[in-house]
PDB file of C-alpha atoms in Angstrom:
ATOM      1  CA  MET A 836      18.854  37.926  -4.036  1.00 32.00           C
ATOM      2  CA  ASP A 837      17.035  34.677  -3.593  1.00 34.00           C
ATOM      3  CA  CYS A 838      14.364  33.379  -5.823  1.00 35.00           C
ATOM      4  CA  MET A 839      12.245  30.322  -5.677  1.00 37.00           C
ATOM      5  CA  ARG A 840      13.112  28.069  -8.588  1.00 35.00           C
ATOM      6  CA  ILE A 841      10.374  25.583  -9.142  1.00 36.00           C
ATOM      7  CA  GLN A 842       9.485  23.630 -12.234  1.00 38.00           C
ATOM      8  CA  SER A 843       6.709  25.581 -13.877  1.00 42.00           C
ATOM      9  CA  PRO A 844       3.869  23.797 -15.648  1.00 45.00           C
ATOM     10  CA  LEU A 845       3.797  26.601 -18.195  1.00 45.00           C
ATOM     11  CA  SER A 846       5.226  26.738 -21.646  1.00 40.00           C
ATOM     12  CA  PRO A 847       5.629  30.502 -22.047  1.00 48.00           C
ATOM     13  CA  LYS A 848       5.235  32.233 -25.387  1.00 57.00           C
ATOM     14  CA  LYS A 849       8.259  34.401 -24.605  1.00 70.00           C
ATOM     15  CA  ASN A 850      11.406  33.316 -22.887  1.00 82.00           C
ATOM     16  CA  TRP A 851      10.395  34.473 -19.396  1.00 91.00           C
ATOM     17  CA  LYS A 852      12.908  33.986 -16.609  1.00 92.00           C
ATOM     18  CA  TYR A 853      10.164  33.965 -13.950  1.00 93.00           C
ATOM     19  CA  ASP A 854       6.467  33.281 -13.995  1.00 93.00           C
ATOM     20  CA  VAL A 855       5.756  35.913 -11.322  1.00 93.00           C
ATOM     21  CA  PHE A 856       7.293  38.999  -9.746  1.00 95.00           C
ATOM     22  CA  VAL A 857       5.661  40.303  -6.545  1.00 94.00           C
ATOM     23  CA  SER A 858       6.039  43.956  -5.579  1.00 95.00           C
ATOM     24  CA  PHE A 859       5.291  44.460  -1.891  1.00 94.00           C
ATOM     25  CA  ARG A 860       6.161  46.579   1.119  1.00 93.00           C
ATOM     26  CA  GLY A 861       8.084  44.824   3.875  1.00 86.00           C
ATOM     27  CA  GLU A 862       5.154  45.194   6.278  1.00 87.00           C
ATOM     28  CA  THR A 863       3.399  42.337   4.451  1.00 87.00           C
ATOM     29  CA  ARG A 864       6.459  40.056   4.255  1.00 86.00           C
ATOM     30  CA  TYR A 865       5.720  37.820   7.258  1.00 87.00           C
ATOM     31  CA  ASN A 866       1.991  37.443   6.740  1.00 85.00           C
ATOM     32  CA  PHE A 867       0.222  37.803   3.409  1.00 87.00           C
ATOM     33  CA  THR A 868       3.270  37.866   1.137  1.00 89.00           C
ATOM     34  CA  ASP A 869       4.850  34.755   2.665  1.00 90.00           C
ATOM     35  CA  GLN A 870       1.538  32.946   2.276  1.00 86.00           C
ATOM     36  CA  LEU A 871       1.265  34.119  -1.327  1.00 87.00           C
ATOM     37  CA  PHE A 872       4.764  32.816  -2.128  1.00 91.00           C
ATOM     38  CA  ASP A 873       3.871  29.495  -0.464  1.00 87.00           C
ATOM     39  CA  ALA A 874       0.711  29.241  -2.573  1.00 84.00           C
ATOM     40  CA  LEU A 875       2.640  30.017  -5.770  1.00 87.00           C
ATOM     41  CA  HIS A 876       5.167  27.353  -4.821  1.00 87.00           C
ATOM     42  CA  ARG A 877       2.384  24.779  -4.295  1.00 84.00           C
ATOM     43  CA  TYR A 878       1.211  25.438  -7.842  1.00 82.00           C
ATOM     44  CA  SER A 879       4.787  25.064  -9.165  1.00 88.00           C
ATOM     45  CA  ILE A 880       4.952  28.699 -10.230  1.00 89.00           C
ATOM     46  CA  VAL A 881       8.455  30.186 -10.522  1.00 91.00           C
ATOM     47  CA  ALA A 882       8.353  33.351  -8.429  1.00 92.00           C
ATOM     48  CA  PHE A 883      11.156  35.877  -8.060  1.00 92.00           C
ATOM     49  CA  ARG A 884      11.716  36.764  -4.440  1.00 83.00           C
ATOM     50  CA  ASP A 885      14.129  39.436  -3.325  1.00 76.00           C
ATOM     51  CA  ASP A 886      15.016  38.706   0.279  1.00 62.00           C
ATOM     52  CA  THR A 887      17.987  41.020   0.587  1.00 53.00           C
ATOM     53  CA  LYS A 888      18.063  43.977   2.906  1.00 47.00           C
ATOM     54  CA  LEU A 889      17.043  46.964   0.827  1.00 49.00           C
ATOM     55  CA  GLU A 890      18.669  50.331   1.407  1.00 54.00           C
ATOM     56  CA  LYS A 891      15.998  52.843   2.355  1.00 53.00           C
ATOM     57  CA  GLY A 892      15.591  55.559  -0.233  1.00 51.00           C
ATOM     58  CA  GLY A 893      18.207  54.060  -2.517  1.00 53.00           C
ATOM     59  CA  LEU A 894      17.910  53.479  -6.211  1.00 63.00           C
ATOM     60  CA  ILE A 895      16.311  50.265  -7.364  1.00 66.00           C
ATOM     61  CA  SER A 896      18.905  47.702  -8.423  1.00 80.00           C
ATOM     62  CA  ALA A 897      19.413  46.681 -12.027  1.00 82.00           C
ATOM     63  CA  GLY A 898      18.807  43.058 -11.000  1.00 84.00           C
ATOM     64  CA  LEU A 899      15.393  43.946  -9.650  1.00 88.00           C
ATOM     65  CA  LEU A 900      14.487  45.823 -12.828  1.00 90.00           C
ATOM     66  CA  GLU A 901      15.579  42.794 -14.863  1.00 91.00           C
ATOM     67  CA  ALA A 902      13.447  40.511 -12.683  1.00 93.00           C
ATOM     68  CA  ILE A 903      10.410  42.718 -13.349  1.00 95.00           C
ATOM     69  CA  GLU A 904      11.081  42.687 -17.095  1.00 94.00           C
ATOM     70  CA  GLY A 905      11.725  38.943 -17.034  1.00 94.00           C
ATOM     71  CA  SER A 906       8.476  37.971 -15.293  1.00 94.00           C
ATOM     72  CA  GLN A 907       5.361  36.985 -17.168  1.00 93.00           C
ATOM     73  CA  VAL A 908       2.955  38.174 -14.451  1.00 93.00           C
ATOM     74  CA  LEU A 909       3.487  41.073 -12.056  1.00 95.00           C
ATOM     75  CA  ILE A 910       1.583  41.082  -8.755  1.00 94.00           C
ATOM     76  CA  VAL A 911       1.447  44.358  -6.833  1.00 96.00           C
ATOM     77  CA  VAL A 912       0.467  44.018  -3.167  1.00 95.00           C
ATOM     78  CA  PHE A 913      -0.810  47.449  -2.170  1.00 97.00           C
ATOM     79  CA  SER A 914      -0.656  47.871   1.597  1.00 96.00           C
ATOM     80  CA  ILE A 915      -1.211  50.782   3.912  1.00 95.00           C
ATOM     81  CA  ASN A 916       2.407  52.042   3.650  1.00 96.00           C
ATOM     82  CA  TYR A 917       3.231  50.942   0.080  1.00 97.00           C
ATOM     83  CA  ALA A 918       3.285  54.516  -1.263  1.00 97.00           C
ATOM     84  CA  SER A 919       5.639  55.709   1.482  1.00 96.00           C
ATOM     85  CA  SER A 920       8.413  53.566  -0.019  1.00 94.00           C
ATOM     86  CA  THR A 921      10.306  55.157  -2.902  1.00 94.00           C
ATOM     87  CA  TRP A 922      11.644  51.679  -3.674  1.00 90.00           C
ATOM     88  CA  CYS A 923       8.118  50.276  -4.097  1.00 94.00           C
ATOM     89  CA  LEU A 924       7.149  53.260  -6.224  1.00 96.00           C
ATOM     90  CA  GLN A 925      10.193  52.755  -8.450  1.00 94.00           C
ATOM     91  CA  GLU A 926       9.128  49.126  -8.921  1.00 95.00           C
ATOM     92  CA  LEU A 927       5.590  50.270  -9.660  1.00 97.00           C
ATOM     93  CA  ALA A 928       6.773  52.744 -12.306  1.00 97.00           C
ATOM     94  CA  LYS A 929       8.777  49.964 -13.975  1.00 96.00           C
ATOM     95  CA  ILE A 930       5.736  47.677 -13.814  1.00 97.00           C
ATOM     96  CA  ALA A 931       3.598  50.357 -15.487  1.00 96.00           C
ATOM     97  CA  ASP A 932       6.242  50.683 -18.208  1.00 95.00           C
ATOM     98  CA  CYS A 933       6.176  46.923 -18.742  1.00 94.00           C
ATOM     99  CA  ILE A 934       2.406  46.947 -19.257  1.00 90.00           C
ATOM    100  CA  GLU A 935       2.930  49.332 -22.145  1.00 85.00           C
ATOM    101  CA  THR A 936       6.130  47.979 -23.669  1.00 88.00           C
ATOM    102  CA  ARG A 937       6.136  44.258 -22.916  1.00 87.00           C
ATOM    103  CA  GLY A 938       2.450  43.421 -22.523  1.00 82.00           C
ATOM    104  CA  GLN A 939       2.900  41.803 -19.132  1.00 91.00           C
ATOM    105  CA  ARG A 940      -0.148  40.921 -17.049  1.00 91.00           C
ATOM    106  CA  VAL A 941      -0.502  42.831 -13.794  1.00 94.00           C
ATOM    107  CA  LEU A 942      -2.632  41.703 -10.855  1.00 91.00           C
ATOM    108  CA  PRO A 943      -3.191  44.302  -8.117  1.00 95.00           C
ATOM    109  CA  VAL A 944      -3.934  43.041  -4.600  1.00 93.00           C
ATOM    110  CA  PHE A 945      -5.223  45.368  -1.898  1.00 94.00           C
ATOM    111  CA  TYR A 946      -4.002  44.200   1.517  1.00 92.00           C
ATOM    112  CA  ASP A 947      -5.142  46.053   4.633  1.00 89.00           C
ATOM    113  CA  VAL A 948      -5.981  49.099   2.521  1.00 93.00           C
ATOM    114  CA  SER A 949      -9.112  50.138   0.689  1.00 91.00           C
ATOM    115  CA  PRO A 950      -8.932  49.924  -3.106  1.00 92.00           C
ATOM    116  CA  THR A 951     -10.668  53.320  -3.152  1.00 93.00           C
ATOM    117  CA  GLU A 952      -7.924  54.882  -1.001  1.00 95.00           C
ATOM    118  CA  VAL A 953      -5.268  53.605  -3.377  1.00 95.00           C
ATOM    119  CA  ARG A 954      -7.148  54.573  -6.551  1.00 94.00           C
ATOM    120  CA  ARG A 955      -7.984  58.064  -5.303  1.00 96.00           C
ATOM    121  CA  GLN A 956      -4.599  58.469  -3.607  1.00 96.00           C
ATOM    122  CA  SER A 957      -6.313  59.569  -0.426  1.00 97.00           C
ATOM    123  CA  GLY A 958      -5.598  58.827   3.245  1.00 96.00           C
ATOM    124  CA  ASN A 959      -2.168  57.278   3.776  1.00 96.00           C
ATOM    125  CA  TYR A 960      -1.461  57.406   0.049  1.00 97.00           C
ATOM    126  CA  GLU A 961      -2.164  61.131  -0.102  1.00 97.00           C
ATOM    127  CA  GLU A 962       0.065  61.719   2.943  1.00 98.00           C
ATOM    128  CA  ALA A 963       2.893  59.653   1.432  1.00 97.00           C
ATOM    129  CA  PHE A 964       2.808  61.581  -1.836  1.00 97.00           C
ATOM    130  CA  MET A 965       2.689  64.916  -0.022  1.00 97.00           C
ATOM    131  CA  LYS A 966       5.867  63.890   1.834  1.00 97.00           C
ATOM    132  CA  HIS A 967       7.564  62.820  -1.413  1.00 97.00           C
ATOM    133  CA  GLU A 968       6.586  66.106  -3.068  1.00 97.00           C
ATOM    134  CA  GLN A 969       7.878  68.099  -0.109  1.00 97.00           C
ATOM    135  CA  ARG A 970      11.104  66.091   0.079  1.00 96.00           C
ATOM    136  CA  PHE A 971      11.868  66.492  -3.633  1.00 96.00           C
ATOM    137  CA  LYS A 972      10.415  69.976  -4.256  1.00 94.00           C
ATOM    138  CA  ASP A 973      13.819  71.481  -5.139  1.00 96.00           C
ATOM    139  CA  ASP A 974      14.846  68.647  -7.460  1.00 95.00           C
ATOM    140  CA  ALA A 975      13.188  68.891 -10.889  1.00 96.00           C
ATOM    141  CA  GLU A 976      14.179  65.351 -11.873  1.00 95.00           C
ATOM    142  CA  MET A 977      12.739  63.818  -8.700  1.00 95.00           C
ATOM    143  CA  THR A 978       9.628  66.007  -8.925  1.00 95.00           C
ATOM    144  CA  GLU A 979       9.046  64.461 -12.353  1.00 97.00           C
ATOM    145  CA  GLN A 980       9.669  61.030 -10.842  1.00 96.00           C
ATOM    146  CA  VAL A 981       6.984  61.636  -8.204  1.00 97.00           C
ATOM    147  CA  ARG A 982       4.577  62.617 -11.000  1.00 97.00           C
ATOM    148  CA  ARG A 983       5.473  59.373 -12.781  1.00 97.00           C
ATOM    149  CA  TRP A 984       4.871  57.381  -9.575  1.00 97.00           C
ATOM    150  CA  ARG A 985       1.415  58.933  -9.212  1.00 97.00           C
ATOM    151  CA  ALA A 986       0.548  58.069 -12.819  1.00 97.00           C
ATOM    152  CA  ALA A 987       1.813  54.486 -12.385  1.00 97.00           C
ATOM    153  CA  LEU A 988      -0.218  54.111  -9.193  1.00 97.00           C
ATOM    154  CA  THR A 989      -3.355  55.318 -10.968  1.00 96.00           C
ATOM    155  CA  GLN A 990      -2.752  52.991 -13.911  1.00 96.00           C
ATOM    156  CA  VAL A 991      -2.114  49.834 -11.865  1.00 96.00           C
ATOM    157  CA  ALA A 992      -4.650  50.465  -9.087  1.00 95.00           C
ATOM    158  CA  ASN A 993      -7.413  50.864 -11.672  1.00 95.00           C
ATOM    159  CA  LEU A 994      -6.821  47.378 -13.061  1.00 94.00           C
ATOM    160  CA  SER A 995      -9.158  44.652 -11.907  1.00 87.00           C
ATOM    161  CA  GLY A 996      -7.750  43.154  -8.719  1.00 86.00           C
ATOM    162  CA  TRP A 997      -8.503  41.606  -5.340  1.00 82.00           C
ATOM    163  CA  ASP A 998      -9.362  43.131  -1.995  1.00 85.00           C
ATOM    164  CA  VAL A 999      -7.819  40.688   0.481  1.00 80.00           C
ATOM    165  CA  ASN A1000      -9.785  42.231   3.355  1.00 71.00           C
ATOM    166  CA  THR A1001     -12.963  40.701   1.970  1.00 66.00           C
ATOM    167  CA  CYS A1002     -11.665  37.418   0.570  1.00 60.00           C
ATOM    168  CA  PHE A1003      -8.374  36.379   2.173  1.00 54.00           C
ATOM    169  CA  PHE A1004      -8.490  32.593   1.799  1.00 52.00           C
ATOM    170  CA  ILE A1005     -10.341  32.648  -1.483  1.00 51.00           C
ATOM    171  CA  CYS A1006      -7.881  35.236  -2.812  1.00 51.00           C
ATOM    172  CA  MET A1007      -4.840  33.180  -1.832  1.00 53.00           C
ATOM    173  CA  SER A1008      -5.847  30.153  -3.861  1.00 54.00           C
ATOM    174  CA  PHE A1009      -7.543  32.130  -6.612  1.00 52.00           C
ATOM    175  CA  LEU A1010      -4.516  34.392  -7.084  1.00 54.00           C
ATOM    176  CA  SER A1011      -2.282  31.370  -7.502  1.00 54.00           C
ATOM    177  CA  TYR A1012      -4.721  29.916 -10.004  1.00 55.00           C
ATOM    178  CA  GLN A1013      -5.336  33.192 -11.842  1.00 54.00           C
ATOM    179  CA  VAL A1014      -1.670  33.929 -12.381  1.00 54.00           C
ATOM    180  CA  PHE A1015      -2.152  31.810 -15.466  1.00 51.00           C
TER     181      PHE A1015
END
């Protein structure tokens, strides 16, 4: 795991390890997400960045869960295939838990996907959840997990956020500014 360690201009109320954690699907890594990390860096914001190869379908690592808990602001970059990743959905469920238990601020970003599609879990999101439900239909524990992922998606997607399709350059600088 790599993370950008930059002097932060903040004096956090809690002892946060990171200013920001970004949850994203790999499809955005070399375009929007890289630019977002660069913008955060320019504003001297300490952002956790997991650049390791992630095992498809595996359980989320304890280190990643700790990074989510240890970040003051959680940015979720919803993209067209975000919901097809069980790893992303595990992160999202943890993020939803942190809203409730730790009071962390969450900023949803809609990249190359309609906010309505994400909120209503239609289109690619509906297809992804149907596949998860089919895959885990004989496993009661995982069926409950899929239900939890749906609830977390609803909770986070309904927060006020940014549609990058309509404001890419404005969003990049505004997101960096709005983190705090």
